[in-house]
Structure formats: C-alpha cells, structure tokens
mmCIF file of C-alpha atoms in Angstrom:
data_model
loop_
_atom_site.group_PDB
_atom_site.id
_atom_site.type_symbol
_atom_site.label_atom_id
_atom_site.label_comp_id
_atom_site.label_asym_id
_atom_site.label_seq_id
_atom_site.Cartn_x
_atom_site.Cartn_y
_atom_site.Cartn_z
ATOM 1 C CA MET A 223 -14.342 -1.174 8.481
ATOM 2 C CA LYS A 224 -10.888 -0.018 9.028
ATOM 3 C CA ILE A 225 -8.575 0.760 6.195
ATOM 4 C CA GLN A 226 -4.670 0.861 6.805
ATOM 5 C CA ILE A 227 -2.124 2.016 4.298
ATOM 6 C CA ILE A 228 1.552 1.018 5.316
ATOM 7 C CA ALA A 229 3.870 2.815 3.085
ATOM 8 C CA VAL A 230 7.603 3.064 3.132
ATOM 9 C CA GLY A 231 8.898 6.561 3.179
ATOM 10 C CA THR A 232 7.532 10.180 3.576
ATOM 11 C CA ILE A 233 5.917 12.524 1.258
ATOM 12 C CA LYS A 234 7.977 15.642 0.495
ATOM 13 C CA GLU A 235 6.089 16.998 -2.562
ATOM 14 C CA ASN A 236 3.317 19.376 -1.736
ATOM 15 C CA TYR A 237 1.138 18.660 -4.618
ATOM 16 C CA ILE A 238 1.241 15.129 -3.674
ATOM 17 C CA LYS A 239 0.563 15.872 -0.094
ATOM 18 C CA ASP A 240 -2.535 18.191 -1.294
ATOM 19 C CA GLY A 241 -3.865 15.110 -3.324
ATOM 20 C CA ILE A 242 -3.655 12.824 -0.276
ATOM 21 C CA LYS A 243 -5.246 15.178 2.070
ATOM 22 C CA PHE A 244 -8.258 15.572 -0.353
ATOM 23 C CA TYR A 245 -8.903 11.878 -0.497
ATOM 24 C CA LEU A 246 -8.248 11.136 2.911
ATOM 25 C CA ASP A 247 -10.600 14.111 4.258
ATOM 26 C CA LYS A 248 -13.249 12.600 1.972
ATOM 27 C CA LEU A 249 -12.889 8.888 3.175
ATOM 28 C CA LYS A 250 -12.355 9.742 6.949
ATOM 29 C CA LYS A 251 -15.945 11.158 6.692
ATOM 30 C CA ILE A 252 -17.174 7.588 6.161
ATOM 31 C CA TYR A 253 -14.347 5.044 7.088
ATOM 32 C CA ASP A 254 -11.740 4.700 9.737
ATOM 33 C CA ILE A 255 -8.357 5.023 7.654
ATOM 34 C CA GLU A 256 -4.889 5.707 8.663
ATOM 35 C CA ILE A 257 -1.655 5.866 6.914
ATOM 36 C CA VAL A 258 1.380 4.397 8.679
ATOM 37 C CA GLU A 259 4.819 5.438 7.333
ATOM 38 C CA ILE A 260 7.810 3.352 7.660
ATOM 39 C CA LYS A 261 11.287 4.810 7.445
ATOM 40 C CA GLU A 262 12.770 4.338 4.075
ATOM 41 C CA GLU A 263 16.455 3.005 4.144
ATOM 42 C CA GLU A 264 18.971 4.614 1.613
ATOM 43 C CA ASP A 265 19.634 2.458 -1.687
ATOM 44 C CA PRO A 266 23.383 1.430 -1.051
ATOM 45 C CA GLY A 267 23.741 0.761 -4.680
ATOM 46 C CA THR A 268 24.956 -2.981 -4.544
ATOM 47 C CA PRO A 269 22.644 -5.887 -5.024
ATOM 48 C CA ALA A 270 23.512 -7.570 -1.869
ATOM 49 C CA SER A 271 22.883 -4.307 0.050
ATOM 50 C CA ARG A 272 19.577 -3.684 -1.636
ATOM 51 C CA GLU A 273 18.332 -7.063 -0.391
ATOM 52 C CA LYS A 274 19.362 -5.974 3.165
ATOM 53 C CA VAL A 275 17.478 -2.729 2.616
ATOM 54 C CA LEU A 276 14.312 -4.697 1.497
ATOM 55 C CA GLU A 277 14.548 -6.986 4.426
ATOM 56 C CA THR A 278 15.038 -4.066 6.897
ATOM 57 C CA GLU A 279 11.732 -2.193 5.361
ATOM 58 C CA GLY A 280 10.017 -5.575 5.023
ATOM 59 C CA GLU A 281 10.472 -6.498 8.743
ATOM 60 C CA ARG A 282 9.132 -3.019 9.741
ATOM 61 C CA ILE A 283 6.196 -3.621 7.393
ATOM 62 C CA LEU A 284 5.352 -6.963 8.905
ATOM 63 C CA TYR A 285 5.607 -5.753 12.289
ATOM 64 C CA LYS A 286 2.900 -3.362 11.565
ATOM 65 C CA ILE A 287 0.338 -6.119 10.123
ATOM 66 C CA ASP A 288 -2.275 -7.734 12.343
ATOM 67 C CA ARG A 289 -2.822 -11.255 11.997
ATOM 68 C CA GLU A 290 -6.506 -10.847 11.237
ATOM 69 C CA SER A 291 -6.110 -8.414 8.573
ATOM 70 C CA PHE A 292 -6.750 -8.936 4.750
ATOM 71 C CA VAL A 293 -3.391 -7.665 3.062
ATOM 72 C CA ILE A 294 -3.366 -6.401 -0.250
ATOM 73 C CA ALA A 295 0.459 -5.632 -1.632
ATOM 74 C CA LEU A 296 1.021 -3.204 -4.517
ATOM 75 C CA ALA A 297 3.784 -4.971 -6.273
ATOM 76 C CA ILE A 298 4.955 -4.227 -9.910
ATOM 77 C CA GLU A 299 4.863 -8.152 -10.712
ATOM 78 C CA GLY A 300 1.324 -8.495 -9.058
ATOM 79 C CA LYS A 301 -1.919 -9.052 -10.808
ATOM 80 C CA GLU A 302 -2.781 -5.933 -12.951
ATOM 81 C CA VAL A 303 -6.344 -5.040 -11.975
ATOM 82 C CA SER A 304 -8.797 -2.595 -13.298
ATOM 83 C CA THR A 305 -10.728 0.065 -11.285
ATOM 84 C CA GLU A 306 -13.802 -2.305 -11.222
ATOM 85 C CA GLU A 307 -11.594 -5.470 -10.176
ATOM 86 C CA PHE A 308 -10.031 -3.395 -7.463
ATOM 87 C CA ALA A 309 -13.345 -2.292 -6.065
ATOM 88 C CA SER A 310 -14.568 -5.785 -6.253
ATOM 89 C CA LEU A 311 -11.469 -7.075 -4.287
ATOM 90 C CA VAL A 312 -11.733 -4.449 -1.430
ATOM 91 C CA LYS A 313 -15.481 -4.927 -1.075
ATOM 92 C CA LYS A 314 -14.976 -8.909 -1.119
ATOM 93 C CA ALA A 315 -12.311 -8.403 1.641
ATOM 94 C CA PHE A 316 -14.840 -6.682 3.797
ATOM 95 C CA GLY A 317 -17.533 -9.183 2.990
ATOM 96 C CA MET A 318 -15.468 -12.036 4.024
ATOM 97 C CA GLY A 319 -15.519 -10.540 7.719
ATOM 98 C CA TYR A 320 -12.055 -9.083 7.861
ATOM 99 C CA LYS A 321 -12.131 -6.193 10.219
ATOM 100 C CA LYS A 322 -9.241 -4.390 8.489
ATOM 101 C CA VAL A 323 -7.867 -4.212 4.924
ATOM 102 C CA VAL A 324 -4.264 -3.365 4.942
ATOM 103 C CA PHE A 325 -2.476 -2.011 1.784
ATOM 104 C CA VAL A 326 1.359 -1.927 1.522
ATOM 105 C CA ILE A 327 3.369 0.264 -0.545
ATOM 106 C CA GLY A 328 6.989 -0.477 -0.803
ATOM 107 C CA GLY A 329 9.784 1.939 -1.178
ATOM 108 C CA SER A 330 12.110 2.759 -4.083
ATOM 109 C CA LEU A 331 13.507 -0.710 -4.207
ATOM 110 C CA GLY A 332 9.931 -2.471 -4.072
ATOM 111 C CA ILE A 333 8.704 -4.692 -1.604
ATOM 112 C CA TRP A 334 10.575 -7.642 0.259
ATOM 113 C CA GLY A 335 9.539 -11.098 -0.644
ATOM 114 C CA LYS A 336 8.361 -12.221 2.675
ATOM 115 C CA VAL A 337 5.852 -9.189 2.624
ATOM 116 C CA LYS A 338 4.518 -10.303 -0.693
ATOM 117 C CA GLU A 339 4.254 -13.763 0.624
ATOM 118 C CA ARG A 340 2.215 -12.412 3.653
ATOM 119 C CA ALA A 341 -0.229 -10.691 1.441
ATOM 120 C CA ASP A 342 -3.474 -12.343 0.601
ATOM 121 C CA VAL A 343 -3.210 -10.602 -2.841
ATOM 122 C CA ASN A 344 -0.422 -8.794 -4.916
ATOM 123 C CA ILE A 345 -1.913 -6.320 -7.290
ATOM 124 C CA SER A 346 -0.273 -3.822 -9.738
ATOM 125 C CA PHE A 347 -2.120 -0.788 -11.196
ATOM 126 C CA SER A 348 -0.051 -0.714 -14.218
ATOM 127 C CA LYS A 349 2.897 -2.203 -15.907
ATOM 128 C CA MET A 350 4.375 1.124 -15.676
ATOM 129 C CA THR A 351 6.669 2.204 -12.753
ATOM 130 C CA PHE A 352 5.405 4.886 -10.742
ATOM 131 C CA PRO A 353 7.293 6.875 -7.891
ATOM 132 C CA HIS A 354 6.022 5.219 -4.467
ATOM 133 C CA GLN A 355 5.103 8.554 -3.083
ATOM 134 C CA LEU A 356 2.573 9.101 -6.280
ATOM 135 C CA THR A 357 1.228 5.336 -5.800
ATOM 136 C CA ARG A 358 -0.111 6.475 -2.304
ATOM 137 C CA LEU A 359 -2.065 9.182 -3.968
ATOM 138 C CA LEU A 360 -3.171 6.709 -6.653
ATOM 139 C CA LEU A 361 -4.139 4.130 -4.107
ATOM 140 C CA LEU A 362 -6.103 6.667 -1.913
ATOM 141 C CA GLU A 363 -8.051 7.646 -5.213
ATOM 142 C CA GLN A 364 -8.942 4.095 -6.107
ATOM 143 C CA ILE A 365 -10.131 3.190 -2.707
ATOM 144 C CA TYR A 366 -12.248 6.363 -2.726
ATOM 145 C CA TYR A 367 -13.894 5.209 -5.989
ATOM 146 C CA ALA A 368 -14.081 1.607 -4.740
ATOM 147 C CA LEU A 369 -15.979 2.271 -1.710
ATOM 148 C CA LEU A 370 -18.456 5.026 -2.997
#
C-alpha cells in the first residue's frame, strides 16, 4: 500500500514539523508514505487573480496524481467525516484494489474545482477552518489511527 499526500506550501513552524515527523516515522515503519509539496503562489488579493492562483496550484497537483490512484481531497465543503468514517474510507480504498491512496491539501485559498472533480471523494475534518500547514499534521494523525 502506498500513501501519498500532495500538499500546497511548505511547513515553516518547527512545532508542526516535529508533529509531522513523529507520525511519518511511525507510519514509515509499516507503509510506503510520502509527502509531495507543491509550490504555493502568493495571494494577489483580487477575485480573478485568486482563481488564477487556484488554477496554477491545481494544475501542479493534477500533474502529480496517477490515474490509478484513489484520491481524497480535503475541502471545507467536503463531506464531514468522523475518525471512524475516515478509517473506513481509507481501508475501503485499499480493499478496492487501489495501489495508492492520494490525499490532497490545498493552499490558503483552497483547492481548484478541477482537483475536487478529479477526487474520488471530497472530505472535511470540520466546519472550522484550519491553516493548511496544521491540516497536514491532523491528516497524518488520522491516517495513523485509521491504519493501526
């Protein structure tokens, strides 16, 4: 089983880096897992320019996704799932014969519509908005507990 996390932006805060390392170290003992970072564009401030930023980041994301992968996008408007539902979803994806499960975390502006369309499922961890850097840590923690 291969797990890939495609995330827009880099982690700057050490406390988040430490948490990510903690869960990656645990997961790498059992699973083939990698994080692919996509360059984050600056927010230009205008709605039209923001859509262009989403498109640019989205095209980079789509380029990294294999056709044979099961894709789960983390989107604020996605289906809100519990820890148990998340675990069931991940296990189901591997049970369906997919060799790779890809998780997508957008940047500060979210995820481009075409990426959400490509995803097999769009989920949300909460109705609250979290920084995308923190979402990466939360995702790893949920993957760890899902695959115990």
